[in-house]
Amino acid sequence: MDSPKTSNANSHDNAPGDGVSANGQGGLVIRSAKVIITCPGRNFVTLKIETNQGVYGIGDATLNGRELAVASYLTDHVIPCLIGRDAHRIEDIWQYLYKGAYWRRGPVTMSAIAAVDMALWDIKAKVAGLPLYQLLGGASREAVMVYGHANGTSIEDTVNVALDYKAQGYKAIRLQCGVPGLASTYGVSKDKMFYEPADADLPTENLWNTEAYMRVVPKLFAAAREALGDEVHLLHDVHHRLTPIEAGRLGRDLEPYRPFWMEDAVVAENQDNFRLIRQHTTTPLAVGEIFNTIWDCKELIQNQLIDYIRATVVHAGGITHLRRIAAFADIYNVRTGCHGATDLSPVCMAAALHFDRSIPNFGIQEYMRHTEATDEVFPHGYRFESGFLYSSETPGLGVDIDEEKAAKYPYKRAYLPVNRLQDGTMFNW
Ligand code: GCO
Ligand code: MG
C-alpha cells in the first residue's frame, strides 16, 4: 500500500489476499459517512454511514461531557479509513479499527468503534430485511424488563415517585434520595421524570459526606419495601463513592430489603476491590457503565465478583464487542444490566434492546425516558408497556435520525458535575 489514502479509495477493487477488505456479497460498499451533532435537550453524536446501494445505517457515538472528542476521532481518523470498504464485513472492520489504531481501548476510541459497528449492523439487517435481533440468533425473550428511576429530595418524596412508577407497571425501580445536610447529590434531579446530570457549561461542584449517605440509604429501602411490597425489584446506584469495606457495610445493611442490585459501589480500576465487598455481603453487585472493553471486567467476571455487567453498546465497542463480553459473562453466571441513562441516544437504546432480546444471560435494562424533542429527532419503533420494552420489528435497528430536526438544535457545551468532600478534597462523582 502506498498510502492510506490510496488503499481506502481502492480497497473495493482489490482481491482478497491483497490484505484489504474485498468487495463482498452484492457489492455493498461504504460510499460516505458523516457525524451529526445535535442537542435536543442534551448533546448527542450520531454517525451515519451510507452505501453505494442507498442503504444507510446509524450509530450512537455520544460520550457525555466529551462529545466533540469522539466526533473528531470519527471525522478526522475513522471515516477516511471506511470509504470503499465492504459494509458487510462487520467483524473485520471492528478488528481493523481496534487493532489498526495501535492505541487500544479507552472511552473515545471504543465509542467511535461502537458507532461504526452499530451503523454496520443496522445496514446488514436492513439489507436482510430483518429486525437486528434476528441476525443475533433470534429472540430469547419477547420483551425486556426495564428499571425506572425514582428519586426525590427526601425519603418520602422518593417513595411517592416509586409508587407512581409501580402504578405505571414498572417491575423494577431504582431508588435515590437526597442526603440530609447535603445541598445536592448524584441521582436526585430537579425534574423527576428526566434526570440529566450534565447541567452546566462548566462543571457544577457538589459536596459529599459518606457517613450521612450511609445512614439514609437503609432507611430509604426500609420505607420503600414497606410501601411497595415484596414483588417489585429495588435497585440503588452508589456511583463509585464508597471504599470496599464501606460498601460491604452498606450491602449488609440493605440485605433485609432484598435489593436487586447495588451498583458501582466502589471505583473499579482495581478489580480486587470487589473481592472485599463479596466477603461481607450477599447483596448482588452491578458494575460497568464506564467500562470500554472486556479487559475492564475480565477479573470481575472470571472470579464471579459481580452479578451484573452494565457495559453498554455505545461505550463498549458496539454490538460486536458487547456480545463477546456477554458470552464470557454467561459461563460465570453473570447477567447483563446495560446502562441506559438519557445520555445514551435512542440509537443506542434500540441497539441495546436487540442485544438484550437475543442473549441468553439478559438480566435487566436501565430505561430513562428521553425528552420529546429527542424522540422527534430520533424516531424509533421500540415501546414501553407494563414494565417491559419491546424492540422494533422493522428491518435494521428500527431507529432513524431526522437531520432537518437535528439541525435545529446546535451543540451546547455541557459538563457532568464534580464532587468534593466537605473539607474541599476532590472526590469521585
Ligand atoms: C446510571 C448512571 C448515569 C451516569 C451518566 C453519566 O446509572 O444511569 O450512573 O446516571 O451518571 O450516564 O453520563
Ligand atoms: Mg450508574
GROMACS .gro file of C-alpha atoms and ligand atoms in nm:
model
  443
    1MET     CA    1   0.000   0.000   0.000
    2ASP     CA    2   0.144   0.340  -0.095
    3SER     CA    3  -0.058   0.546   0.142
    4PRO     CA    4  -0.368   0.501   0.349
    5LYS     CA    5  -0.550   0.727   0.106
    6THR     CA    6  -0.481   0.503  -0.192
    7SER     CA    7  -0.578   0.191  -0.002
    8ASN     CA    8  -0.908   0.341   0.114
    9ALA     CA    9  -1.010   0.472  -0.219
   10ASN     CA   10  -0.931   0.149  -0.397
   11SER     CA   11  -0.992  -0.116  -0.136
   12HIS     CA   12  -1.306  -0.247  -0.304
   13ASP     CA   13  -1.114  -0.302  -0.626
   14ASN     CA   14  -0.858  -0.525  -0.460
   15ALA     CA   15  -0.891  -0.903  -0.444
   16PRO     CA   16  -0.886  -1.090  -0.111
   17GLY     CA   17  -0.529  -1.170  -0.025
   18ASP     CA   18  -0.414  -0.820  -0.109
   19GLY     CA   19  -0.456  -0.752   0.258
   20VAL     CA   20  -0.752  -0.523   0.208
   21SER     CA   21  -1.122  -0.589   0.257
   22ALA     CA   22  -1.253  -0.701  -0.075
   23ASN     CA   23  -1.584  -0.608  -0.221
   24GLY     CA   24  -1.825  -0.864  -0.080
   25GLN     CA   25  -2.162  -1.013  -0.149
   26GLY     CA   26  -2.378  -0.793  -0.360
   27GLY     CA   27  -2.109  -0.525  -0.380
   28LEU     CA   28  -2.227  -0.335  -0.074
   29VAL     CA   29  -1.963  -0.069  -0.037
   30ILE     CA   30  -1.934   0.217   0.210
   31ARG     CA   31  -1.961   0.530  -0.002
   32SER     CA   32  -1.967   0.803   0.259
   33ALA     CA   33  -2.004   0.867   0.629
   34LYS     CA   34  -2.070   1.171   0.841
   35VAL     CA   35  -2.112   1.277   1.201
   36ILE     CA   36  -2.426   1.459   1.311
   37ILE     CA   37  -2.420   1.652   1.639
   38THR     CA   38  -2.747   1.768   1.788
   39CYS     CA   39  -2.870   1.896   2.124
   40PRO     CA   40  -3.245   1.837   2.164
   41GLY     CA   41  -3.219   1.892   2.541
   42ARG     CA   42  -2.875   1.729   2.564
   43ASN     CA   43  -2.590   1.659   2.322
   44PHE     CA   44  -2.593   1.352   2.100
   45VAL     CA   45  -2.332   1.245   1.846
   46THR     CA   46  -2.455   1.017   1.566
   47LEU     CA   47  -2.262   0.850   1.288
   48LYS     CA   48  -2.440   0.792   0.958
   49ILE     CA   49  -2.282   0.551   0.708
   50GLU     CA   50  -2.410   0.543   0.350
   51THR     CA   51  -2.355   0.265   0.099
   52ASN     CA   52  -2.336   0.261  -0.279
   53GLN     CA   53  -2.678   0.088  -0.280
   54GLY     CA   54  -2.854   0.370  -0.098
   55VAL     CA   55  -2.896   0.171   0.224
   56TYR     CA   56  -2.763   0.361   0.525
   57GLY     CA   57  -2.707   0.282   0.890
   58ILE     CA   58  -2.670   0.492   1.203
   59GLY     CA   59  -2.473   0.451   1.524
   60ASP     CA   60  -2.461   0.637   1.855
   61ALA     CA   61  -2.125   0.792   1.944
   62THR     CA   62  -2.225   1.001   2.246
   63LEU     CA   63  -1.976   1.033   2.532
   64ASN     CA   64  -2.130   1.262   2.791
   65GLY     CA   65  -1.928   1.580   2.852
   66ARG     CA   66  -1.661   1.479   2.595
   67GLU     CA   67  -1.881   1.464   2.284
   68LEU     CA   68  -1.657   1.654   2.043
   69ALA     CA   69  -1.358   1.429   2.110
   70VAL     CA   70  -1.547   1.129   1.967
   71ALA     CA   71  -1.685   1.339   1.681
   72SER     CA   72  -1.331   1.439   1.584
   73TYR     CA   73  -1.198   1.084   1.627
   74LEU     CA   74  -1.462   0.969   1.379
   75THR     CA   75  -1.442   1.252   1.130
   76ASP     CA   76  -1.067   1.302   1.130
   77HIS     CA   77  -0.940   0.949   1.186
   78VAL     CA   78  -1.202   0.679   1.126
   79ILE     CA   79  -1.422   0.790   0.835
   80PRO     CA   80  -1.130   0.823   0.587
   81CYS     CA   81  -1.048   0.455   0.656
   82LEU     CA   82  -1.406   0.340   0.598
   83ILE     CA   83  -1.465   0.469   0.247
   84GLY     CA   84  -1.457   0.191  -0.009
   85ARG     CA   85  -1.483  -0.093   0.242
   86ASP     CA   86  -1.727  -0.381   0.218
   87ALA     CA   87  -2.012  -0.282   0.451
   88HIS     CA   88  -2.091  -0.647   0.524
   89ARG     CA   89  -1.758  -0.717   0.692
   90ILE     CA   90  -1.850  -0.601   1.040
   91GLU     CA   91  -1.606  -0.817   1.234
   92ASP     CA   92  -1.316  -0.735   1.005
   93ILE     CA   93  -1.385  -0.362   1.025
   94TRP     CA   94  -1.410  -0.388   1.405
   95GLN     CA   95  -1.071  -0.560   1.422
   96TYR     CA   96  -0.926  -0.313   1.173
   97LEU     CA   97  -1.028  -0.015   1.385
   98TYR     CA   98  -0.933  -0.177   1.718
   99LYS     CA   99  -0.600  -0.331   1.625
  100GLY     CA  100  -0.521  -0.086   1.349
  101ALA     CA  101  -0.522   0.222   1.573
  102TYR     CA  102  -0.233   0.073   1.774
  103TRP     CA  103  -0.368   0.281   2.070
  104ARG     CA  104  -0.619   0.034   2.211
  105ARG     CA  105  -0.921   0.078   2.439
  106GLY     CA  106  -1.038   0.396   2.612
  107PRO     CA  107  -1.381   0.562   2.601
  108VAL     CA  108  -1.318   0.784   2.299
  109THR     CA  109  -1.178   0.508   2.079
  110MET     CA  110  -1.433   0.250   2.185
  111SER     CA  111  -1.732   0.485   2.145
  112ALA     CA  112  -1.615   0.565   1.793
  113ILE     CA  113  -1.573   0.196   1.707
  114ALA     CA  114  -1.914   0.129   1.863
  115ALA     CA  115  -2.079   0.386   1.637
  116VAL     CA  116  -1.932   0.225   1.326
  117ASP     CA  117  -2.033  -0.120   1.450
  118MET     CA  118  -2.394  -0.018   1.523
  119ALA     CA  119  -2.428   0.151   1.185
  120LEU     CA  120  -2.295  -0.155   1.003
  121TRP     CA  121  -2.530  -0.391   1.190
  122ASP     CA  122  -2.814  -0.152   1.101
  123ILE     CA  123  -2.715  -0.174   0.734
  124LYS     CA  124  -2.678  -0.552   0.736
  125ALA     CA  125  -3.017  -0.605   0.900
  126LYS     CA  126  -3.185  -0.361   0.661
  127VAL     CA  127  -3.033  -0.546   0.365
  128ALA     CA  128  -3.153  -0.877   0.513
  129GLY     CA  129  -3.498  -0.725   0.566
  130LEU     CA  130  -3.496  -0.833   0.933
  131PRO     CA  131  -3.503  -0.663   1.271
  132LEU     CA  132  -3.149  -0.684   1.408
  133TYR     CA  133  -3.221  -0.935   1.688
  134GLN     CA  134  -3.300  -1.193   1.419
  135LEU     CA  135  -2.941  -1.174   1.296
  136LEU     CA  136  -2.811  -1.213   1.651
  137GLY     CA  137  -2.966  -1.556   1.688
  138GLY     CA  138  -3.329  -1.457   1.719
  139ALA     CA  139  -3.535  -1.373   2.026
  140SER     CA  140  -3.453  -1.539   2.357
  141ARG     CA  141  -3.743  -1.345   2.509
  142GLU     CA  142  -4.041  -1.144   2.390
  143ALA     CA  143  -3.960  -0.826   2.578
  144VAL     CA  144  -3.702  -0.677   2.806
  145MET     CA  145  -3.758  -0.596   3.174
  146VAL     CA  146  -3.651  -0.240   3.250
  147TYR     CA  147  -3.596  -0.035   3.564
  148GLY     CA  148  -3.705   0.324   3.604
  149HIS     CA  149  -3.554   0.593   3.826
  150ALA     CA  150  -3.744   0.712   4.132
  151ASN     CA  151  -3.575   0.999   4.305
  152GLY     CA  152  -3.661   1.280   4.544
  153THR     CA  153  -3.501   1.514   4.792
  154SER     CA  154  -3.649   1.321   5.086
  155ILE     CA  155  -3.729   0.954   5.157
  156GLU     CA  156  -4.099   1.033   5.146
  157ASP     CA  157  -4.072   1.207   4.807
  158THR     CA  158  -3.874   0.920   4.661
  159VAL     CA  159  -4.117   0.657   4.785
  160ASN     CA  160  -4.409   0.855   4.638
  161VAL     CA  161  -4.236   0.869   4.300
  162ALA     CA  162  -4.161   0.496   4.325
  163LEU     CA  163  -4.533   0.434   4.389
  164ASP     CA  164  -4.606   0.626   4.065
  165TYR     CA  165  -4.363   0.403   3.876
  166LYS     CA  166  -4.527   0.095   4.022
  167ALA     CA  167  -4.866   0.226   3.911
  168GLN     CA  168  -4.726   0.268   3.558
  169GLY     CA  169  -4.643  -0.102   3.556
  170TYR     CA  170  -4.271  -0.095   3.635
  171LYS     CA  171  -4.145  -0.424   3.781
  172ALA     CA  172  -3.812  -0.275   3.888
  173ILE     CA  173  -3.735   0.069   4.032
  174ARG     CA  174  -3.410   0.239   4.119
  175LEU     CA  175  -3.423   0.448   4.439
  176GLN     CA  176  -3.208   0.757   4.502
  177CYS     CA  177  -3.281   1.025   4.760
  178GLY     CA  178  -3.124   1.344   4.893
  179VAL     CA  179  -2.872   1.313   5.175
  180PRO     CA  180  -2.957   1.520   5.486
  181GLY     CA  181  -2.710   1.805   5.519
  182LEU     CA  182  -2.601   1.799   5.152
  183ALA     CA  183  -2.736   2.060   4.911
  184SER     CA  184  -2.749   1.815   4.619
  185THR     CA  185  -2.628   1.471   4.531
  186TYR     CA  186  -2.598   1.221   4.249
  187GLY     CA  187  -2.925   1.078   4.122
  188VAL     CA  188  -3.161   1.344   4.256
  189SER     CA  189  -3.297   1.576   3.993
  190LYS     CA  190  -3.497   1.895   3.985
  191ASP     CA  191  -3.723   1.738   3.725
  192LYS     CA  192  -3.841   1.400   3.847
  193MET     CA  193  -3.909   1.244   3.509
  194PHE     CA  194  -3.591   1.344   3.325
  195TYR     CA  195  -3.274   1.315   3.533
  196GLU     CA  196  -2.997   1.498   3.349
  197PRO     CA  197  -2.667   1.541   3.534
  198ALA     CA  198  -2.472   1.726   3.259
  199ASP     CA  199  -2.635   2.052   3.355
  200ALA     CA  200  -2.389   2.340   3.310
  201ASP     CA  201  -2.133   2.485   3.069
  202LEU     CA  202  -1.868   2.439   3.335
  203PRO     CA  203  -1.877   2.156   3.593
  204THR     CA  204  -2.110   2.214   3.889
  205GLU     CA  205  -1.942   2.141   4.224
  206ASN     CA  206  -2.117   1.904   4.467
  207LEU     CA  207  -2.021   1.831   4.829
  208TRP     CA  208  -2.016   1.481   4.975
  209ASN     CA  209  -2.046   1.314   5.316
  210THR     CA  210  -2.015   0.934   5.323
  211GLU     CA  211  -2.144   0.885   5.679
  212ALA     CA  212  -2.464   1.082   5.618
  213TYR     CA  213  -2.521   0.890   5.295
  214MET     CA  214  -2.471   0.551   5.462
  215ARG     CA  215  -2.725   0.644   5.727
  216VAL     CA  216  -3.001   0.745   5.487
  217VAL     CA  217  -2.996   0.469   5.222
  218PRO     CA  218  -3.104   0.177   5.450
  219LYS     CA  219  -3.389   0.398   5.580
  220LEU     CA  220  -3.495   0.470   5.221
  221PHE     CA  221  -3.501   0.098   5.144
  222ALA     CA  222  -3.693   0.014   5.459
  223ALA     CA  223  -3.960   0.273   5.375
  224ALA     CA  224  -3.975   0.170   5.008
  225ARG     CA  225  -4.008  -0.202   5.080
  226GLU     CA  226  -4.284  -0.129   5.328
  227ALA     CA  227  -4.475   0.094   5.083
  228LEU     CA  228  -4.416  -0.103   4.761
  229GLY     CA  229  -4.448  -0.458   4.886
  230ASP     CA  230  -4.232  -0.763   4.819
  231GLU     CA  231  -4.279  -0.809   4.446
  232VAL     CA  232  -4.110  -0.501   4.299
  233HIS     CA  233  -3.735  -0.516   4.238
  234LEU     CA  234  -3.549  -0.232   4.410
  235LEU     CA  235  -3.213  -0.104   4.286
  236HIS     CA  236  -2.962   0.155   4.402
  237ASP     CA  237  -2.662   0.332   4.246
  238VAL     CA  238  -2.376   0.427   4.480
  239HIS     CA  239  -2.197   0.598   4.190
  240HIS     CA  240  -1.844   0.492   4.288
  241ARG     CA  241  -1.846   0.667   4.626
  242LEU     CA  242  -1.757   0.405   4.886
  243THR     CA  243  -1.446   0.216   4.989
  244PRO     CA  244  -1.478  -0.163   4.964
  245ILE     CA  245  -1.530  -0.203   5.338
  246GLU     CA  246  -1.794   0.073   5.346
  247ALA     CA  247  -1.965  -0.096   5.052
  248GLY     CA  248  -1.959  -0.424   5.245
  249ARG     CA  249  -2.135  -0.249   5.532
  250LEU     CA  250  -2.398  -0.083   5.310
  251GLY     CA  251  -2.465  -0.408   5.125
  252ARG     CA  252  -2.520  -0.583   5.457
  253ASP     CA  253  -2.748  -0.306   5.585
  254LEU     CA  254  -2.962  -0.340   5.270
  255GLU     CA  255  -2.989  -0.720   5.279
  256PRO     CA  256  -3.316  -0.729   5.479
  257TYR     CA  257  -3.487  -0.534   5.196
  258ARG     CA  258  -3.358  -0.774   4.927
  259PRO     CA  259  -3.221  -0.527   4.673
  260PHE     CA  260  -3.198  -0.642   4.312
  261TRP     CA  261  -2.852  -0.485   4.299
  262MET     CA  262  -2.614  -0.231   4.445
  263GLU     CA  263  -2.447  -0.052   4.152
  264ASP     CA  264  -2.096   0.096   4.123
  265ALA     CA  265  -2.039   0.054   4.495
  266VAL     CA  266  -1.669   0.137   4.456
  267VAL     CA  267  -1.436   0.258   4.183
  268ALA     CA  268  -1.337  -0.033   3.965
  269GLU     CA  269  -0.991   0.041   3.833
  270ASN     CA  270  -0.866  -0.208   4.090
  271GLN     CA  271  -1.087  -0.508   4.022
  272ASP     CA  272  -0.979  -0.664   4.353
  273ASN     CA  273  -1.193  -0.404   4.534
  274PHE     CA  274  -1.490  -0.627   4.467
  275ARG     CA  275  -1.336  -0.927   4.640
  276LEU     CA  276  -1.354  -0.743   4.970
  277ILE     CA  277  -1.718  -0.642   4.920
  278ARG     CA  278  -1.811  -1.000   4.838
  279GLN     CA  279  -1.662  -1.121   5.166
  280HIS     CA  280  -1.914  -0.913   5.358
  281THR     CA  281  -2.247  -0.913   5.179
  282THR     CA  282  -2.484  -1.119   4.965
  283THR     CA  283  -2.637  -0.805   4.810
  284PRO     CA  284  -2.593  -0.856   4.433
  285LEU     CA  285  -2.334  -0.627   4.273
  286ALA     CA  286  -2.355  -0.445   3.939
  287VAL     CA  287  -2.079  -0.251   3.768
  288GLY     CA  288  -1.955  -0.149   3.426
  289GLU     CA  289  -2.130   0.157   3.280
  290ILE     CA  290  -1.791   0.322   3.230
  291PHE     CA  291  -1.618   0.006   3.104
  292ASN     CA  292  -1.500   0.006   2.744
  293THR     CA  293  -1.371  -0.345   2.680
  294ILE     CA  294  -1.378  -0.697   2.814
  295TRP     CA  295  -1.043  -0.625   2.980
  296ASP     CA  296  -1.210  -0.387   3.227
  297CYS     CA  297  -1.425  -0.670   3.361
  298LYS     CA  298  -1.230  -0.987   3.289
  299GLU     CA  299  -1.121  -1.049   3.651
  300LEU     CA  300  -1.456  -0.941   3.794
  301ILE     CA  301  -1.640  -1.189   3.577
  302GLN     CA  302  -1.393  -1.475   3.589
  303ASN     CA  303  -1.375  -1.463   3.969
  304GLN     CA  304  -1.752  -1.423   4.000
  305LEU     CA  305  -1.707  -1.100   4.195
  306ILE     CA  306  -2.011  -0.938   4.033
  307ASP     CA  307  -2.363  -1.042   3.940
  308TYR     CA  308  -2.449  -0.791   3.666
  309ILE     CA  309  -2.231  -0.635   3.399
  310ARG     CA  310  -2.351  -0.288   3.293
  311ALA     CA  311  -2.132  -0.225   2.989
  312THR     CA  312  -2.340  -0.097   2.702
  313VAL     CA  313  -2.334  -0.080   2.326
  314VAL     CA  314  -2.205   0.276   2.278
  315HIS     CA  315  -1.924   0.282   2.534
  316ALA     CA  316  -1.806  -0.078   2.500
  317GLY     CA  317  -1.724  -0.116   2.133
  318GLY     CA  318  -2.065  -0.181   1.985
  319ILE     CA  319  -2.280  -0.489   1.948
  320THR     CA  320  -1.986  -0.697   1.829
  321HIS     CA  321  -1.780  -0.642   2.143
  322LEU     CA  322  -2.069  -0.639   2.389
  323ARG     CA  323  -2.178  -0.982   2.264
  324ARG     CA  324  -1.828  -1.107   2.338
  325ILE     CA  325  -1.849  -0.970   2.694
  326ALA     CA  326  -2.194  -1.125   2.744
  327ALA     CA  327  -2.085  -1.465   2.614
  328PHE     CA  328  -1.788  -1.461   2.851
  329ALA     CA  329  -2.009  -1.349   3.140
  330ASP     CA  330  -2.261  -1.623   3.073
  331ILE     CA  331  -2.025  -1.902   3.171
  332TYR     CA  332  -1.966  -1.735   3.510
  333ASN     CA  333  -2.336  -1.676   3.594
  334VAL     CA  334  -2.305  -1.303   3.536
  335ARG     CA  335  -2.607  -1.142   3.371
  336THR     CA  336  -2.633  -0.816   3.181
  337GLY     CA  337  -2.782  -0.489   3.301
  338CYS     CA  338  -2.699  -0.240   3.028
  339HIS     CA  339  -2.655   0.125   3.111
  340GLY     CA  340  -2.948   0.322   2.968
  341ALA     CA  341  -2.930   0.678   3.101
  342THR     CA  342  -3.052   0.969   2.890
  343ASP     CA  343  -2.702   1.042   2.760
  344LEU     CA  344  -2.725   0.721   2.556
  345SER     CA  345  -2.928   0.817   2.250
  346PRO     CA  346  -3.234   0.633   2.120
  347VAL     CA  347  -2.996   0.480   1.863
  348CYS     CA  348  -2.802   0.311   2.142
  349MET     CA  349  -3.125   0.213   2.319
  350ALA     CA  350  -3.258   0.049   2.002
  351ALA     CA  351  -2.930  -0.141   1.960
  352ALA     CA  352  -2.928  -0.244   2.327
  353LEU     CA  353  -3.280  -0.383   2.300
  354HIS     CA  354  -3.192  -0.609   2.006
  355PHE     CA  355  -2.888  -0.726   2.202
  356ASP     CA  356  -3.096  -0.775   2.520
  357ARG     CA  357  -3.360  -0.973   2.337
  358SER     CA  358  -3.113  -1.209   2.179
  359ILE     CA  359  -2.866  -1.312   2.451
  360PRO     CA  360  -2.933  -1.597   2.695
  361ASN     CA  361  -2.798  -1.418   3.006
  362PHE     CA  362  -3.000  -1.098   2.996
  363GLY     CA  363  -3.069  -0.953   3.343
  364ILE     CA  364  -3.236  -0.613   3.320
  365GLN     CA  365  -3.216  -0.294   3.111
  366GLU     CA  366  -3.196   0.059   3.252
  367TYR     CA  367  -3.455   0.288   3.098
  368MET     CA  368  -3.488   0.663   3.139
  369ARG     CA  369  -3.724   0.842   2.909
  370HIS     CA  370  -3.578   1.090   2.663
  371THR     CA  371  -3.729   1.434   2.614
  372GLU     CA  372  -3.999   1.475   2.348
  373ALA     CA  373  -3.758   1.677   2.133
  374THR     CA  374  -3.510   1.386   2.144
  375ASP     CA  375  -3.779   1.138   2.041
  376GLU     CA  376  -3.869   1.365   1.748
  377VAL     CA  377  -3.509   1.389   1.627
  378PHE     CA  378  -3.469   1.011   1.662
  379PRO     CA  379  -3.797   0.847   1.551
  380HIS     CA  380  -3.797   0.489   1.675
  381GLY     CA  381  -4.011   0.180   1.692
  382TYR     CA  382  -3.934   0.045   2.040
  383ARG     CA  383  -4.202   0.094   2.302
  384PHE     CA  384  -4.266   0.061   2.674
  385GLU     CA  385  -4.552  -0.146   2.809
  386SER     CA  386  -4.616  -0.268   3.165
  387GLY     CA  387  -4.257  -0.260   3.281
  388PHE     CA  388  -4.108  -0.402   2.962
  389LEU     CA  389  -3.954  -0.254   2.649
  390TYR     CA  390  -4.041  -0.413   2.315
  391SER     CA  391  -3.782  -0.380   2.040
  392SER     CA  392  -3.885  -0.262   1.696
  393GLU     CA  393  -3.987  -0.517   1.432
  394THR     CA  394  -3.882  -0.304   1.135
  395PRO     CA  395  -3.566  -0.409   0.946
  396GLY     CA  396  -3.241  -0.284   1.099
  397LEU     CA  397  -3.212  -0.115   1.437
  398GLY     CA  398  -3.557   0.038   1.394
  399VAL     CA  399  -3.445   0.392   1.469
  400ASP     CA  400  -3.362   0.688   1.245
  401ILE     CA  401  -3.230   1.042   1.268
  402ASP     CA  402  -3.430   1.331   1.122
  403GLU     CA  403  -3.146   1.550   1.002
  404GLU     CA  404  -3.359   1.860   0.949
  405LYS     CA  405  -3.488   1.847   1.303
  406ALA     CA  406  -3.141   1.763   1.436
  407ALA     CA  407  -3.005   2.080   1.271
  408LYS     CA  408  -3.245   2.291   1.475
  409TYR     CA  409  -3.062   2.202   1.796
  410PRO     CA  410  -2.694   2.306   1.780
  411TYR     CA  411  -2.430   2.162   2.014
  412LYS     CA  412  -2.421   2.322   2.358
  413ARG     CA  413  -2.123   2.257   2.583
  414ALA     CA  414  -2.229   2.075   2.899
  415TYR     CA  415  -2.030   1.902   3.172
  416LEU     CA  416  -2.105   1.640   3.433
  417PRO     CA  417  -2.065   1.771   3.790
  418VAL     CA  418  -1.758   1.718   4.006
  419ASN     CA  419  -1.768   1.615   4.370
  420ARG     CA  420  -1.565   1.722   4.675
  421LEU     CA  421  -1.555   1.615   5.039
  422GLN     CA  422  -1.677   1.881   5.278
  423ASP     CA  423  -1.316   1.986   5.355
  424GLY     CA  424  -1.263   2.057   4.985
  425THR     CA  425  -1.083   1.736   4.883
  426MET     CA  426  -1.158   1.626   4.527
  427PHE     CA  427  -1.366   1.308   4.536
  428ASN     CA  428  -1.543   1.071   4.297
  429TRP     CA  429  -1.861   1.199   4.134
  430GCO     C1  430  -2.672   0.547   3.558
  430GCO     C2  431  -2.553   0.633   3.551
  430GCO     C3  432  -2.577   0.770   3.496
  430GCO     C4  433  -2.442   0.836   3.470
  430GCO     C5  434  -2.449   0.915   3.344
  430GCO     C6  435  -2.316   0.980   3.312
  430GCO     O1  436  -2.668   0.455   3.639
  430GCO     O2  437  -2.762   0.567   3.481
  430GCO     O3  438  -2.478   0.630   3.669
  430GCO     O4  439  -2.660   0.846   3.578
  430GCO     O5  440  -2.403   0.915   3.576
  430GCO     O6  441  -2.491   0.830   3.242
  430GCO     O7  442  -2.316   1.030   3.184
  431MG      MG  443  -2.488   0.428   3.733
   0.00000   0.00000   0.00000
